[in-house]
Every structure is written in structure tokens, then in C-alpha cells.
mmCIF file of C-alpha atoms in Angstrom:
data_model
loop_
_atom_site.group_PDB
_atom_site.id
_atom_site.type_symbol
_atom_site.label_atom_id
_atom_site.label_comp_id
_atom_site.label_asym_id
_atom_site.label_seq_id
_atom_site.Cartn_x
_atom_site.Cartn_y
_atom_site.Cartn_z
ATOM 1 C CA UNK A 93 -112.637 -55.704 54.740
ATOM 2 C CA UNK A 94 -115.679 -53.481 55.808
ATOM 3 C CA UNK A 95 -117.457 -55.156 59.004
ATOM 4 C CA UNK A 96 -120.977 -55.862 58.660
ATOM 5 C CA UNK A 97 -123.004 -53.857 61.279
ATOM 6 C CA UNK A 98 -123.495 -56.454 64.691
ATOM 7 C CA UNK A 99 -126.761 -56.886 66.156
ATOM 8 C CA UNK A 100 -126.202 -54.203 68.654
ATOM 9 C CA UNK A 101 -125.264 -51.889 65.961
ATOM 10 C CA UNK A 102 -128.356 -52.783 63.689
ATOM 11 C CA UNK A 103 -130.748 -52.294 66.698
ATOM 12 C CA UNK A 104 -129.344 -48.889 67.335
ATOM 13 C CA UNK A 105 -129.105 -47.070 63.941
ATOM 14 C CA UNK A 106 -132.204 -48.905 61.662
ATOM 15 C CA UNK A 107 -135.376 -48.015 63.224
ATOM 16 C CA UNK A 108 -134.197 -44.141 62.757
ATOM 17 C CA UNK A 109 -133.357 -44.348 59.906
ATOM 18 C CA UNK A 110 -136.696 -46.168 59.023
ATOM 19 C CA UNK A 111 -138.196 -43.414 60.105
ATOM 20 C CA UNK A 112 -136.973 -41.293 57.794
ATOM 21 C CA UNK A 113 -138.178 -43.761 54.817
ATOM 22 C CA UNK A 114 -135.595 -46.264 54.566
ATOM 23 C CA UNK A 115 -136.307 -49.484 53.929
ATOM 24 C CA UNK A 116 -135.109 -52.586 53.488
ATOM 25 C CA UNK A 117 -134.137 -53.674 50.173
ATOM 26 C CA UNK A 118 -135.821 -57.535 49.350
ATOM 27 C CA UNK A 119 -133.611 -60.141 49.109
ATOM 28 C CA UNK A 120 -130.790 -58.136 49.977
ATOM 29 C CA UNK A 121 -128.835 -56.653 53.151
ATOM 30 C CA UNK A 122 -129.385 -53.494 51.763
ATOM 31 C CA UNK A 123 -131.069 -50.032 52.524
ATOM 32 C CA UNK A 124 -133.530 -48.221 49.804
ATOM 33 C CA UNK A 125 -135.074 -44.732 49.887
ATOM 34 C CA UNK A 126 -136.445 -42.650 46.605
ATOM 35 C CA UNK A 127 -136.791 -38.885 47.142
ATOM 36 C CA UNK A 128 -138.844 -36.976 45.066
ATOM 37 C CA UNK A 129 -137.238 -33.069 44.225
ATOM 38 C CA UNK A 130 -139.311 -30.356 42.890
ATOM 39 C CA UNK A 131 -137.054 -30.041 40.178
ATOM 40 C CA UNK A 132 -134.018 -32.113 38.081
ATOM 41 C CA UNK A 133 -131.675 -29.175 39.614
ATOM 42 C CA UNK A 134 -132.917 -29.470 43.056
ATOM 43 C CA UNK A 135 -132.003 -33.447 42.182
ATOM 44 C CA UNK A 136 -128.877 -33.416 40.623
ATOM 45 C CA UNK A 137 -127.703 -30.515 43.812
ATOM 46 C CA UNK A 138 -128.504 -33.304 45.810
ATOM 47 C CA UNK A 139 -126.686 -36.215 43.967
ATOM 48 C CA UNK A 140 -123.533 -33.545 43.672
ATOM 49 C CA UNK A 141 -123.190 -33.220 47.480
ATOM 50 C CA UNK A 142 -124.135 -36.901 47.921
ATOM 51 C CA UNK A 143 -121.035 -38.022 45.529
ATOM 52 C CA UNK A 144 -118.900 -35.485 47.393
ATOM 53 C CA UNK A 145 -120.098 -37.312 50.766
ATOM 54 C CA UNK A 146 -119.507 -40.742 49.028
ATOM 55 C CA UNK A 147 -115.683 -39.568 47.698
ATOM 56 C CA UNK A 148 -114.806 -39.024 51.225
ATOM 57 C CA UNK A 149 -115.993 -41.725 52.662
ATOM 58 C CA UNK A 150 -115.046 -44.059 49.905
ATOM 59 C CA UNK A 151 -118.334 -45.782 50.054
ATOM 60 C CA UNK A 152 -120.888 -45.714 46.853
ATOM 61 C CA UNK A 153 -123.961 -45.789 46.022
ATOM 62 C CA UNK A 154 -126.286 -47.735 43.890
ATOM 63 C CA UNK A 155 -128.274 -44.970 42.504
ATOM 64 C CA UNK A 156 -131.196 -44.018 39.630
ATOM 65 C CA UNK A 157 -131.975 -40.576 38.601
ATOM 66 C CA UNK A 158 -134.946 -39.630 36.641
ATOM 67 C CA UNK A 159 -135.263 -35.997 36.153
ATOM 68 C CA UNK A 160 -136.714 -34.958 39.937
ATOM 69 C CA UNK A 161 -137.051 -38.556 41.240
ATOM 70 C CA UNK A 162 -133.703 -39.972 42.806
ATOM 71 C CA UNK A 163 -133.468 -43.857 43.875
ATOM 72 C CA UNK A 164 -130.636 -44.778 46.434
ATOM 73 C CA UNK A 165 -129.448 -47.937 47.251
ATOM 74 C CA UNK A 166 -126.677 -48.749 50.195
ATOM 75 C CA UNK A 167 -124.828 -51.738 50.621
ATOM 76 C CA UNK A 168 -121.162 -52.668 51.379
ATOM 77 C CA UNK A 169 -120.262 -55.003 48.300
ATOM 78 C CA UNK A 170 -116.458 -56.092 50.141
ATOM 79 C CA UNK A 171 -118.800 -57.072 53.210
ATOM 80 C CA UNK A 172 -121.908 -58.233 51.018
ATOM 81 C CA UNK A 173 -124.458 -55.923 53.339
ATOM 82 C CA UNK A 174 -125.019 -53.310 55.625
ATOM 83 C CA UNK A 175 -122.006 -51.645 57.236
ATOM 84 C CA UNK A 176 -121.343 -48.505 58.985
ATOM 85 C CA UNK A 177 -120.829 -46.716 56.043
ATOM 86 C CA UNK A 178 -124.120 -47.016 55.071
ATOM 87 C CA UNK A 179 -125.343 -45.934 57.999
ATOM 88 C CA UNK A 180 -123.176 -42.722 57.816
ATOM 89 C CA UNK A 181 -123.717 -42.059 54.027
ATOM 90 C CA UNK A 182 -127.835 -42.169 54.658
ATOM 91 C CA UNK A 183 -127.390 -40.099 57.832
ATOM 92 C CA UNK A 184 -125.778 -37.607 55.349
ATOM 93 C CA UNK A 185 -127.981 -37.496 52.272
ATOM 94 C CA UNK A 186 -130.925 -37.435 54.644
ATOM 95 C CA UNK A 187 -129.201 -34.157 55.715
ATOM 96 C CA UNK A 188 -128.460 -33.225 52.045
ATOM 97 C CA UNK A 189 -132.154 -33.859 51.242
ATOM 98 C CA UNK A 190 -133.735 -30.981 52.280
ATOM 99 C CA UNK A 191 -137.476 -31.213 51.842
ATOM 100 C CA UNK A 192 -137.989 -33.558 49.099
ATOM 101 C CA UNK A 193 -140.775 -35.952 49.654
ATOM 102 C CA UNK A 194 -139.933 -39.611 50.283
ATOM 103 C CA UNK A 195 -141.475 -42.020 48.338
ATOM 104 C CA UNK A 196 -142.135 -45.214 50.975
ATOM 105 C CA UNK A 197 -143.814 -47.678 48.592
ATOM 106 C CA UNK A 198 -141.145 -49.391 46.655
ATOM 107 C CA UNK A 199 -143.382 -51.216 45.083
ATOM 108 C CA UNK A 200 -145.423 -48.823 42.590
ATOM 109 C CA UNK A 201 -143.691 -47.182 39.758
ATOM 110 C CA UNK A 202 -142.534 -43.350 40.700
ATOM 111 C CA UNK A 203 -143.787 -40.616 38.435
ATOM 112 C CA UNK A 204 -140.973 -38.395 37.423
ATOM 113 C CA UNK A 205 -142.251 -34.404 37.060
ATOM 114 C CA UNK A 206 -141.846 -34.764 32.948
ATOM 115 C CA UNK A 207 -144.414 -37.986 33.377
ATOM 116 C CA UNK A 208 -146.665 -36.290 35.335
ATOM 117 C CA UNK A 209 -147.134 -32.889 33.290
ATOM 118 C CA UNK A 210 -147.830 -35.104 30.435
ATOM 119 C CA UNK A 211 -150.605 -37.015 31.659
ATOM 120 C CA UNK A 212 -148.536 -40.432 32.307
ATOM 121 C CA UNK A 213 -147.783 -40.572 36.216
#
């Protein structure tokens, strides 16, 4: 089984990674971020080289696309929370990201591109 990060190990990889818009997921030992693409292709080039990432590391995702929006969840399910491999799999599609905005409130709706040129985001 997957360790769960240690203190130690929590101290020294979250608060970076919170600055790059994770957060924590309520209820759950669990990280969230939602990127925002300027397009569905720019999203799904991301989600390609994040499953790539996720194959080798053998370590998935919880994810939600919506054309340009893309909604990430990381947790180890054999450890039931946060282990170094979600540390290294958001270190990597933060790389993979590019400049895509980060959505920090989790708790609003996100407008998808197709909702906002329609009047509805």
C-alpha cells in the first residue's frame, strides 16, 4: 500500500502547491484545482499529457471536463488520502498547464466557453 504523506512531508510540499491554486478538497484528504483553457483542444492537450503522466506513474485522477474548463481531483484511494503521488502528479500537470487560468473558488459554478458565448456563464 501507498503511504500517506507524514507531517514533515505535508509541511514541505502543500503550501506550494497552494500557491499554485490547489486546494483542499472538503471532507476529504484530497487536493482540487479547475483550470480554465482557452479552448476544448488546448483542454483535452492537457488531459492527453496528464493521462500519459498518470499511466506512468500508475496513479489517477478524479477528473471533469467541460469543453475548456478541466476539474482535477487527487487522492490515493489504497491509502484513503494524500500520498506522494499526488504530490508528483500535480507538480506535473501544473507543468502541463501552461497558462490556463486557475479557478480558486470551488464554490461557484465554472462557466465553460460554450456557456459563456451564449449568455449563461
Amino acid at each position: 500500500m501507498t503511504p500517506l504523506l507524514t507531517d514533515d512531508e505535508r509541511q514541505s510540499a502543500l503550501p506550494a502547491l497552494g500557491d499554485t491554486g490547489w486546494r483542499g478538497e472538503e471532507g476529504r484528504d484530497a487536493l482540487r484545482k479547475i483550470w480554465k483553457f482557452r479552448s476544448f483542444s488546448e483542454a483535452w492537450a492537457f488531459m492527453s499529457r496528464a493521462a500519459l503522466m498518470a499511466e506512468k506513474l500508475n496513479h489517477h485522477p478524479e477528473w471533469r471536463n467541460v469543453y475548456n474548463v478541466v476539474d482535477v481531483t487527487l487522492t490515493t484511494h489504497d491509502c484513503h488520502g494524500l500520498s506522494a503521488l499526488d504530490v508528483k502528479l500535480a507538480q506535473a500537470m501544473d507543468r502541463f498547464a501552461g497558462s490556463a487560468t486557475v479557478e480558486t473558488d470551488h464554490s461557484a459554478p465554472v462557466a465553460c466557453l460554450c456557456q459563456v458565448r451564449h449568455g449563461k456563464g
